Amino acid sequence: MKLLTIFSFILLATLAVGHGDTDKKHYIVYMGQHSHPSSESVISANHDMLASVLKSNNGAKEATVHHYTKSFRGFSAMLTPNQATKLSENEDVVSVFESKMSHLHTTNSWNFLGIDSIPQYNKLPIDIQSDVIVGVIDSGVWPESQSFNDYGLGPVPTRFKGECVSGQKFTPSNCNRKLIGARYYSKGFEAVNGPLENTNKTFFRSARDNDGHGTHTSSTIAGSKVSNVSLYGLASGTARGGVPSARLSTYKACWFDICEDADLFAALSDAIQDGVDIISLSLGPNPPQPVYFEDVISIASFHAFQKGIVVCASAGNNFLPQSATNVAPWILTVGASTLDREFPSYVLLGNLKQLKGFGVNTKPDQGKQYSIIFGGVAAASGIPSSNASFCKKNTLDSNSIKGRIVVCMLEKLSDDRFEKVTAIEEGGGVGMILIDPVAKYVLGQSVIQSVLIGEAEAEALQTYMKTEKNPTARIYQTVTHVGIKPAPVMAIFSSKGPNVITPDIIKPDITAPGVNILAAWSPVATEKTAGNNIDYNIISGTSMSCPHVSAVAALLKSVHPYWSPAAIKSAIMTTATIADNTRNFIRNDDSTNATPFDYGSGHINPAAAIDPGLIYDYDTNNLIDFLCSNGASVTQLKNLIGTPVYCKKPPTLSYNFNYPSIGVANMSGNVSVYRTVTYIGDGPTVYYSKLETITGVKTSVYPNVLRFSKSGEKMTYRIDFVPYKSSNGSFDLGSLTWRNDVHVVRSPIAVNVISV
């Protein structure tokens, strides 16, 4: 994922300190909309601009890595900080920033979401269902997967302008009526990291997926129905995407989990120009989120919004508050939560106490107890006990672990769990029990029996091992349990708000299933599957939740082809549920109640989103007002839009931006917030309001009843906030719900009272 408080060139000023002119880096020069008649004229103008700084036409051509000529104008080039600063002073330039690395955010889910119970969609003729095109920017695709068969689909929509680009082990014949486009981008990656060939890793210089991630996300969105799919018997059933009739166009901009900004920018430009309806991005920057004008995803998705394209992006897997990325208000930002399904692998101790662990142990166990030993007790010669406890390569004594199950610890959450299993197996061990705080979220295959256990189970295990002279354990085969309660639960790794760039916009926007999702996989991605060649895999992350939301956006686009991106976003957000399958509030992994900074507006509800009743709509002009209120300059906006733009004086306050959620990040005294809703039902109706109490703030809404006579009618309401108590640095939470006889339209509210 990639992610405005103040528009400035602080980054450039920082980079310029302590660097000589010979210290070149990869920069992106962004110039917004353009009126050039052709790509060639854009390239020529780019070279002229760069040559004016480098004082050499040939030098400009050699320094350039990418030209952005389609959906917006720009280029990327290898430059010194001083050269980048000079380019930023050009009046045609919106922003100049270093091209950094984004990272990939790593069956039953559609039953859990009730996708098959939506008559408005399922009754549509197949040619209408299949007219929606989803662009997936990721690690590519494995085109031979059965999830991408095109059985029953008609001709490719004539409006699609994309192509199937040939490359290594990929030809136009690999595309079909399901996978209708495929492109790849590596110039940015190679400019920084050197040739792909130098990585000593499996790769394809084409859109073919060597990682598995892109295949997984694409099939989650629009995979065709495939019967009898499982991972060695786990999660068995019919694999399908949320919209099996939709078309896919893949844009491979990520290599070995790394997505270079310059390549992402090129992929996004192409996707917009190709005519996709939805863009899905299961990737983003490391936090903190960059300001919008210095973030390729924020910039490109703004242009996508202008063209009527919905952009869905993952919030990230960074665990912590204020770590959510892809937080621009024109992006639909997705958190991750659980399904009602899990894959336990039980451990039976010698005292007959059973521990609940998680793993992918698909072979029958040997039916016997094995001796167990702490890794720290089995340290190899010269290795400190504390180091051996992490069970890394060459730290364990093979004589001590031979024939035993080894209990290991994590040094850090990013530890390679497969490396630990391999070290034990090479030393003659028969199993591993790993104490892992994110046990149920990291299902990994291994060469020997292994399980991950949480903290409560770890305490019971340690107590047993300290009191038993000859402790033993047996690891059972993994099973599939469906109907788990409570569900959903927010995933511990899912990145959280508040929004660090524009805190009046609550982020993330929504949560969706992102834990232990089964979908198609690349059979050559064996580094992530314990050396096994598999066609379907189970993985977790906001990378997995994002495609669920992208699919629902595609579904809404099928039913409502003329809805704007804002309308689709509003429908998804205002119909979300905040209750789990026990009818209690959705909780976090630690059993505390989740908040809008965990799940946004709630857990996605596709059946309700089809018919939301009211929508909060906004257009490019509203976004310009929003950017003005957050410090955008007239020059930046002119180049962004392509025409002269002037900010209102005074500007429209950002908390009055017509967003489906309501946030006031700096409340000093009384505040009135305005929103406008559009009625999209049939015939006259009346909506009644209900305000949830907010601690420390008196609230009222006027009017408190909305009476509509016909579809398309708009009405504006006002919420008055009268604070009587400071928030002490944290947000106070509530909600506003509009309800008629059929619909429930809910907006979360978050306010931070600075002074009363």
GROMACS .gro file of C-alpha atoms in nm, residues 1-380:
model
  380
    1MET     CA    1   0.000   0.000   0.000
    2LYS     CA    2   0.118   0.359  -0.047
    3LEU     CA    3   0.006   0.655   0.110
    4LEU     CA    4  -0.163   1.536   0.339
    5THR     CA    5  -0.150   1.754   0.595
    6ILE     CA    6   0.088   2.015   0.439
    7PHE     CA    7   0.210   2.003   0.083
    8SER     CA    8   0.580   2.072   0.090
    9PHE     CA    9   0.914   1.954  -0.030
   10ILE     CA   10   1.048   1.867   0.313
   11LEU     CA   11   1.157   1.531   0.176
   12LEU     CA   12   1.376   1.697  -0.082
   13ALA     CA   13   1.527   1.934   0.173
   14THR     CA   14   1.608   1.638   0.395
   15LEU     CA   15   1.762   1.441   0.112
   16ALA     CA   16   1.977   1.734   0.011
   17VAL     CA   17   2.154   1.739   0.348
   18GLY     CA   18   2.466   1.525   0.371
   19HIS     CA   19   2.467   1.403   0.011
   20GLY     CA   20   2.706   1.492  -0.265
   21ASP     CA   21   2.598   1.557  -0.621
   22THR     CA   22   2.738   1.217  -0.721
   23ASP     CA   23   2.496   1.035  -0.490
   24LYS     CA   24   2.220   0.956  -0.737
   25LYS     CA   25   1.885   0.813  -0.640
   26HIS     CA   26   1.573   0.714  -0.828
   27TYR     CA   27   1.326   1.006  -0.830
   28ILE     CA   28   0.975   1.047  -0.966
   29VAL     CA   29   0.884   1.380  -1.128
   30TYR     CA   30   0.506   1.419  -1.138
   31MET     CA   31   0.333   1.685  -1.351
   32GLY     CA   32  -0.039   1.601  -1.333
   33GLN     CA   33  -0.276   1.614  -1.629
   34HIS     CA   34  -0.140   1.700  -1.971
   35SER     CA   35  -0.271   1.816  -2.308
   36HIS     CA   36   0.003   1.673  -2.530
   37PRO     CA   37  -0.130   1.510  -2.848
   38SER     CA   38   0.076   1.191  -2.817
   39SER     CA   39   0.304   0.986  -2.594
   40GLU     CA   40   0.596   1.085  -2.815
   41SER     CA   41   0.538   1.455  -2.750
   42VAL     CA   42   0.525   1.390  -2.375
   43ILE     CA   43   0.855   1.200  -2.388
   44SER     CA   44   1.015   1.479  -2.589
   45ALA     CA   45   0.895   1.742  -2.341
   46ASN     CA   46   1.018   1.530  -2.050
   47HIS     CA   47   1.363   1.499  -2.206
   48ASP     CA   48   1.376   1.876  -2.269
   49MET     CA   49   1.286   1.949  -1.905
   50LEU     CA   50   1.544   1.706  -1.772
   51ALA     CA   51   1.811   1.825  -2.019
   52SER     CA   52   1.763   2.183  -1.895
   53VAL     CA   53   1.884   2.063  -1.555
   54LEU     CA   54   2.144   1.806  -1.665
   55LYS     CA   55   2.273   2.032  -1.948
   56SER     CA   56   2.282   1.732  -2.181
   57ASN     CA   57   2.021   1.578  -2.413
   58ASN     CA   58   2.197   1.244  -2.415
   59GLY     CA   59   2.238   1.256  -2.039
   60ALA     CA   60   1.864   1.316  -2.000
   61LYS     CA   61   1.781   1.014  -2.212
   62GLU     CA   62   2.027   0.794  -2.024
   63ALA     CA   63   1.904   0.907  -1.681
   64THR     CA   64   1.537   0.842  -1.755
   65VAL     CA   65   1.389   0.513  -1.632
   66HIS     CA   66   1.012   0.555  -1.690
   67HIS     CA   67   0.798   0.799  -1.888
   68TYR     CA   68   0.436   0.846  -1.775
   69THR     CA   69   0.247   0.957  -2.082
   70LYS     CA   70  -0.105   0.816  -2.063
   71SER     CA   71  -0.324   0.892  -1.762
   72PHE     CA   72  -0.096   1.171  -1.637
   73ARG     CA   73   0.241   1.323  -1.720
   74GLY     CA   74   0.570   1.253  -1.547
   75PHE     CA   75   0.892   1.056  -1.556
   76SER     CA   76   1.133   0.880  -1.326
   77ALA     CA   77   1.508   0.922  -1.347
   78MET     CA   78   1.837   0.865  -1.164
   79LEU     CA   79   1.919   1.206  -1.017
   80THR     CA   80   2.119   1.374  -0.744
   81PRO     CA   81   1.924   1.550  -0.467
   82ASN     CA   82   2.032   1.889  -0.608
   83GLN     CA   83   1.901   1.800  -0.954
   84ALA     CA   84   1.574   1.681  -0.802
   85THR     CA   85   1.541   2.010  -0.613
   86LYS     CA   86   1.595   2.211  -0.934
   87LEU     CA   87   1.327   2.010  -1.113
   88SER     CA   88   1.082   2.069  -0.826
   89GLU     CA   89   1.117   2.444  -0.886
   90ASN     CA   90   0.977   2.413  -1.240
   91GLU     CA   91   0.626   2.561  -1.258
   92ASP     CA   92   0.499   2.259  -1.455
   93VAL     CA   93   0.595   2.019  -1.175
   94VAL     CA   94   0.351   1.919  -0.901
   95SER     CA   95   0.599   1.720  -0.693
   96VAL     CA   96   0.934   1.546  -0.700
   97PHE     CA   97   1.000   1.259  -0.460
   98GLU     CA   98   1.222   0.957  -0.423
   99SER     CA   99   1.091   0.632  -0.566
  100LYS     CA  100   1.069   0.405  -0.265
  101MET     CA  101   0.961   0.047  -0.215
  102SER     CA  102   0.610  -0.066  -0.139
  103HIS     CA  103   0.555  -0.416  -0.011
  104LEU     CA  104   0.295  -0.682  -0.075
  105HIS     CA  105   0.055  -0.713   0.218
  106THR     CA  106   0.049  -1.052   0.274
  107THR     CA  107  -1.348  -2.072  -0.059
  108ASN     CA  108  -1.552  -2.035   0.255
  109SER     CA  109  -1.512  -1.658   0.275
  110TRP     CA  110  -1.778  -1.595   0.011
  111ASN     CA  111  -2.022  -1.825   0.192
  112PHE     CA  112  -1.945  -1.635   0.513
  113LEU     CA  113  -2.027  -1.310   0.332
  114GLY     CA  114  -2.350  -1.450   0.183
  115ILE     CA  115  -2.260  -1.360  -0.173
  116ASP     CA  116  -2.486  -1.625  -0.328
  117SER     CA  117  -2.794  -1.485  -0.153
  118ILE     CA  118  -2.799  -1.158  -0.349
  119PRO     CA  119  -3.085  -1.177  -0.602
  120GLN     CA  120  -3.013  -0.836  -0.757
  121TYR     CA  121  -2.678  -0.969  -0.878
  122ASN     CA  122  -2.751  -1.337  -0.941
  123LYS     CA  123  -3.051  -1.256  -1.163
  124LEU     CA  124  -2.846  -1.031  -1.393
  125PRO     CA  125  -2.782  -1.167  -1.743
  126ILE     CA  126  -2.431  -1.311  -1.771
  127ASP     CA  127  -2.329  -1.054  -2.034
  128ILE     CA  128  -2.399  -0.771  -1.786
  129GLN     CA  129  -2.225  -0.951  -1.499
  130SER     CA  130  -1.921  -1.011  -1.715
  131ASP     CA  131  -1.886  -0.655  -1.842
  132VAL     CA  132  -1.690  -0.544  -1.532
  133ILE     CA  133  -1.309  -0.536  -1.560
  134VAL     CA  134  -1.085  -0.552  -1.254
  135GLY     CA  135  -0.722  -0.443  -1.278
  136VAL     CA  136  -0.496  -0.619  -1.028
  137ILE     CA  137  -0.155  -0.463  -0.961
  138ASP     CA  138   0.054  -0.727  -0.792
  139SER     CA  139   0.315  -0.998  -0.861
  140GLY     CA  140   0.151  -1.127  -1.180
  141VAL     CA  141  -0.064  -1.431  -1.250
  142TRP     CA  142  -0.035  -1.805  -1.316
  143PRO     CA  143  -0.257  -1.820  -1.626
  144GLU     CA  144  -0.289  -2.201  -1.638
  145SER     CA  145  -0.472  -2.210  -1.304
  146GLN     CA  146  -0.824  -2.348  -1.338
  147SER     CA  147  -0.942  -2.039  -1.151
  148PHE     CA  148  -0.878  -1.842  -1.469
  149ASN     CA  149  -1.068  -2.062  -1.714
  150ASP     CA  150  -1.312  -1.865  -1.930
  151TYR     CA  151  -1.590  -2.120  -1.963
  152GLY     CA  152  -1.925  -1.950  -2.027
  153LEU     CA  153  -1.784  -1.603  -2.084
  154GLY     CA  154  -1.860  -1.403  -2.398
  155PRO     CA  155  -1.629  -1.181  -2.601
  156VAL     CA  156  -1.393  -0.939  -2.429
  157PRO     CA  157  -1.564  -0.601  -2.373
  158THR     CA  158  -1.484  -0.383  -2.673
  159ARG     CA  159  -1.409  -0.082  -2.451
  160PHE     CA  160  -1.101  -0.256  -2.304
  161LYS     CA  161  -0.783  -0.101  -2.447
  162GLY     CA  162  -0.527  -0.323  -2.275
  163GLU     CA  163  -0.308  -0.593  -2.419
  164CYS     CA  164  -0.142  -0.923  -2.338
  165VAL     CA  165   0.230  -0.846  -2.344
  166SER     CA  166   0.464  -1.125  -2.445
  167GLY     CA  167   0.755  -1.217  -2.220
  168GLN     CA  168   0.939  -1.509  -2.067
  169LYS     CA  169   0.708  -1.814  -2.077
  170PHE     CA  170   0.412  -1.588  -2.146
  171THR     CA  171   0.248  -1.517  -2.481
  172PRO     CA  172  -0.083  -1.359  -2.587
  173SER     CA  173  -0.227  -1.710  -2.602
  174ASN     CA  174  -0.203  -1.723  -2.221
  175CYS     CA  175  -0.480  -1.465  -2.208
  176ASN     CA  176  -0.844  -1.559  -2.266
  177ARG     CA  177  -1.191  -1.420  -2.204
  178LYS     CA  178  -1.127  -1.425  -1.827
  179LEU     CA  179  -0.768  -1.300  -1.817
  180ILE     CA  180  -0.801  -1.031  -2.082
  181GLY     CA  181  -0.485  -0.829  -2.020
  182ALA     CA  182  -0.134  -0.880  -1.882
  183ARG     CA  183   0.156  -0.635  -1.853
  184TYR     CA  184   0.478  -0.627  -1.652
  185TYR     CA  185   0.717  -0.358  -1.524
  186SER     CA  186   1.073  -0.406  -1.398
  187LYS     CA  187   1.272  -0.096  -1.501
  188GLY     CA  188   1.224   0.073  -1.164
  189PHE     CA  189   1.321  -0.236  -0.966
  190GLU     CA  190   1.630  -0.296  -1.178
  191ALA     CA  191   1.740   0.070  -1.170
  192VAL     CA  192   1.774   0.040  -0.792
  193ASN     CA  193   1.850  -0.329  -0.736
  194GLY     CA  194   2.030  -0.432  -1.052
  195PRO     CA  195   1.923  -0.691  -1.311
  196LEU     CA  196   1.670  -0.952  -1.209
  197GLU     CA  197   1.920  -1.218  -1.307
  198ASN     CA  198   2.147  -1.110  -1.021
  199THR     CA  199   1.891  -1.205  -0.755
  200ASN     CA  200   1.961  -1.578  -0.787
  201LYS     CA  201   1.590  -1.638  -0.743
  202THR     CA  202   1.325  -1.791  -0.965
  203PHE     CA  203   1.158  -1.525  -1.178
  204PHE     CA  204   0.989  -1.472  -1.511
  205ARG     CA  205   1.055  -1.156  -1.711
  206SER     CA  206   0.686  -1.142  -1.797
  207ALA     CA  207   0.346  -1.120  -1.629
  208ARG     CA  208   0.382  -1.481  -1.513
  209ASP     CA  209   0.371  -1.501  -1.133
  210ASN     CA  210   0.673  -1.652  -0.959
  211ASP     CA  211   0.555  -1.541  -0.612
  212GLY     CA  212   0.196  -1.670  -0.579
  213HIS     CA  213   0.062  -1.350  -0.424
  214GLY     CA  214  -0.085  -1.199  -0.741
  215THR     CA  215  -0.243  -1.528  -0.845
  216HIS     CA  216  -0.403  -1.556  -0.499
  217THR     CA  217  -0.548  -1.202  -0.496
  218SER     CA  218  -0.672  -1.221  -0.856
  219SER     CA  219  -0.855  -1.549  -0.805
  220THR     CA  220  -1.012  -1.417  -0.482
  221ILE     CA  221  -1.167  -1.133  -0.680
  222ALA     CA  222  -1.285  -1.303  -0.997
  223GLY     CA  223  -1.172  -1.663  -1.001
  224SER     CA  224  -1.396  -1.905  -1.188
  225LYS     CA  225  -1.565  -2.180  -0.989
  226VAL     CA  226  -1.339  -2.483  -0.936
  227SER     CA  227  -1.472  -2.790  -0.754
  228ASN     CA  228  -1.290  -3.012  -0.504
  229VAL     CA  229  -1.017  -2.765  -0.412
  230SER     CA  230  -0.819  -2.783  -0.088
  231LEU     CA  231  -0.472  -2.755   0.061
  232TYR     CA  232  -0.393  -3.121   0.130
  233GLY     CA  233  -0.752  -3.174   0.244
  234LEU     CA  234  -0.781  -2.852   0.444
  235ALA     CA  235  -1.056  -2.600   0.357
  236SER     CA  236  -1.193  -2.838   0.095
  237GLY     CA  237  -1.478  -2.724  -0.126
  238THR     CA  238  -1.543  -2.512  -0.433
  239ALA     CA  239  -1.294  -2.230  -0.488
  240ARG     CA  240  -1.440  -1.918  -0.648
  241GLY     CA  241  -1.394  -1.547  -0.665
  242GLY     CA  242  -1.652  -1.300  -0.545
  243VAL     CA  243  -1.752  -1.220  -0.904
  244PRO     CA  244  -1.664  -1.528  -1.116
  245SER     CA  245  -1.803  -1.364  -1.428
  246ALA     CA  246  -1.584  -1.052  -1.409
  247ARG     CA  247  -1.279  -1.001  -1.631
  248LEU     CA  248  -0.922  -0.962  -1.503
  249SER     CA  249  -0.630  -0.757  -1.629
  250THR     CA  250  -0.304  -0.811  -1.443
  251TYR     CA  251  -0.020  -0.560  -1.400
  252LYS     CA  252   0.296  -0.716  -1.258
  253ALA     CA  253   0.487  -0.440  -1.077
  254CYS     CA  254   0.616  -0.642  -0.780
  255TRP     CA  255   0.923  -0.864  -0.767
  256PHE     CA  256   1.017  -1.077  -0.467
  257ASP     CA  257   0.764  -0.896  -0.242
  258ILE     CA  258   0.902  -0.553  -0.344
  259CYS     CA  259   0.709  -0.304  -0.556
  260GLU     CA  260   0.920  -0.010  -0.671
  261ASP     CA  261   0.720   0.315  -0.680
  262ALA     CA  262   0.827   0.402  -1.033
  263ASP     CA  263   0.697   0.068  -1.160
  264LEU     CA  264   0.372   0.102  -0.966
  265PHE     CA  265   0.319   0.445  -1.120
  266ALA     CA  266   0.358   0.301  -1.470
  267ALA     CA  267   0.124   0.012  -1.393
  268LEU     CA  268  -0.143   0.243  -1.251
  269SER     CA  269  -0.117   0.473  -1.551
  270ASP     CA  270  -0.170   0.180  -1.787
  271ALA     CA  271  -0.460   0.037  -1.587
  272ILE     CA  272  -0.642   0.369  -1.597
  273GLN     CA  273  -0.582   0.407  -1.970
  274ASP     CA  274  -0.681   0.044  -2.041
  275GLY     CA  275  -1.033   0.111  -1.915
  276VAL     CA  276  -1.062  -0.105  -1.603
  277ASP     CA  277  -1.355  -0.040  -1.367
  278ILE     CA  278  -1.187  -0.142  -1.042
  279ILE     CA  279  -0.820  -0.132  -0.938
  280SER     CA  280  -0.713  -0.366  -0.659
  281LEU     CA  281  -0.389  -0.298  -0.469
  282SER     CA  282  -0.284  -0.549  -0.203
  283LEU     CA  283   0.035  -0.356  -0.134
  284GLY     CA  284   0.163  -0.031   0.010
  285PRO     CA  285   0.445   0.162   0.173
  286ASN     CA  286   0.594   0.105   0.511
  287PRO     CA  287   0.442   0.350   0.759
  288PRO     CA  288   0.429   0.637   0.810
  289GLN     CA  289   0.206   0.718   0.515
  290PRO     CA  290   0.367   0.972   0.277
  291VAL     CA  291   0.182   1.296   0.203
  292TYR     CA  292  -0.054   1.256  -0.090
  293PHE     CA  293   0.142   1.457  -0.348
  294GLU     CA  294   0.452   1.246  -0.280
  295ASP     CA  295   0.285   0.905  -0.297
  296VAL     CA  296   0.234   0.728  -0.628
  297ILE     CA  297  -0.074   0.534  -0.517
  298SER     CA  298  -0.246   0.847  -0.384
  299ILE     CA  299  -0.162   1.044  -0.699
  300ALA     CA  300  -0.258   0.779  -0.953
  301SER     CA  301  -0.574   0.676  -0.768
  302PHE     CA  302  -0.688   1.041  -0.779
  303HIS     CA  303  -0.667   1.025  -1.158
  304ALA     CA  304  -0.848   0.692  -1.148
  305PHE     CA  305  -1.126   0.850  -0.941
  306GLN     CA  306  -1.161   1.122  -1.206
  307LYS     CA  307  -1.216   0.850  -1.467
  308GLY     CA  308  -1.482   0.674  -1.258
  309ILE     CA  309  -1.258   0.391  -1.139
  310VAL     CA  310  -1.291   0.251  -0.786
  311VAL     CA  311  -0.953   0.196  -0.618
  312CYS     CA  312  -0.938  -0.054  -0.331
  313ALA     CA  313  -0.618  -0.088  -0.130
  314SER     CA  314  -0.502  -0.278   0.175
  315ALA     CA  315  -0.437  -0.085   0.498
  316GLY     CA  316  -0.124  -0.284   0.581
  317ASN     CA  317  -0.006  -0.546   0.828
  318ASN     CA  318   0.171  -0.323   1.078
  319PHE     CA  319  -0.019  -0.409   1.399
  320LEU     CA  320   0.001  -0.062   1.552
  321PRO     CA  321  -0.217   0.251   1.586
  322GLN     CA  322  -0.152   0.520   1.323
  323SER     CA  323   0.011   0.263   1.093
  324ALA     CA  324  -0.266   0.243   0.829
  325THR     CA  325  -0.154   0.343   0.481
  326ASN     CA  326  -0.336   0.412   0.152
  327VAL     CA  327  -0.545   0.661   0.350
  328ALA     CA  328  -0.641   0.918   0.083
  329PRO     CA  329  -1.018   0.980   0.089
  330TRP     CA  330  -1.055   0.873  -0.274
  331ILE     CA  331  -0.918   0.525  -0.189
  332LEU     CA  332  -1.126   0.249  -0.028
  333THR     CA  333  -0.893   0.133   0.252
  334VAL     CA  334  -0.933  -0.221   0.383
  335GLY     CA  335  -0.847  -0.384   0.716
  336ALA     CA  336  -0.847  -0.758   0.786
  337SER     CA  337  -1.058  -0.983   1.009
  338THR     CA  338  -1.128  -1.351   1.058
  339LEU     CA  339  -1.371  -1.598   0.906
  340ASP     CA  340  -1.578  -1.848   1.099
  341ARG     CA  341  -1.320  -2.110   1.003
  342GLU     CA  342  -0.986  -2.212   1.150
  343PHE     CA  343  -0.727  -2.489   1.117
  344PRO     CA  344  -0.626  -2.621   1.460
  345SER     CA  345  -0.348  -2.871   1.512
  346TYR     CA  346  -0.376  -3.007   1.866
  347VAL     CA  347  -0.086  -3.105   2.091
  348LEU     CA  348  -0.138  -3.380   2.350
  349LEU     CA  349   0.104  -3.356   2.641
  350GLY     CA  350   0.220  -3.653   2.846
  351ASN     CA  351  -0.010  -3.546   3.131
  352LEU     CA  352  -0.302  -3.580   2.887
  353LYS     CA  353  -0.355  -3.202   2.875
  354GLN     CA  354  -0.444  -3.085   2.524
  355LEU     CA  355  -0.311  -2.762   2.378
  356LYS     CA  356  -0.467  -2.586   2.078
  357GLY     CA  357  -0.212  -2.495   1.815
  358PHE     CA  358  -0.223  -2.407   1.446
  359GLY     CA  359  -0.039  -2.548   1.149
  360VAL     CA  360  -0.058  -2.738   0.822
  361ASN     CA  361   0.011  -3.094   0.931
  362THR     CA  362  -0.158  -3.294   0.660
  363LYS     CA  363   0.012  -3.629   0.707
  364PRO     CA  364  -0.128  -3.863   0.974
  365ASP     CA  365   0.076  -3.846   1.296
  366GLN     CA  366   0.264  -4.156   1.410
  367GLY     CA  367   0.031  -4.215   1.704
  368LYS     CA  368   0.308  -4.186   1.963
  369GLN     CA  369   0.446  -3.944   2.218
  370TYR     CA  370   0.789  -3.793   2.156
  371SER     CA  371   1.028  -3.642   2.404
  372ILE     CA  372   1.020  -3.260   2.399
  373ILE     CA  373   1.304  -3.018   2.468
  374PHE     CA  374   1.348  -2.641   2.479
  375GLY     CA  375   1.567  -2.509   2.198
  376GLY     CA  376   1.764  -2.309   2.453
  377VAL     CA  377   1.857  -2.632   2.634
  378ALA     CA  378   1.980  -2.788   2.310
  379ALA     CA  379   2.231  -2.518   2.216
  380ALA     CA  380   2.513  -2.618   1.984
   0.00000   0.00000   0.00000
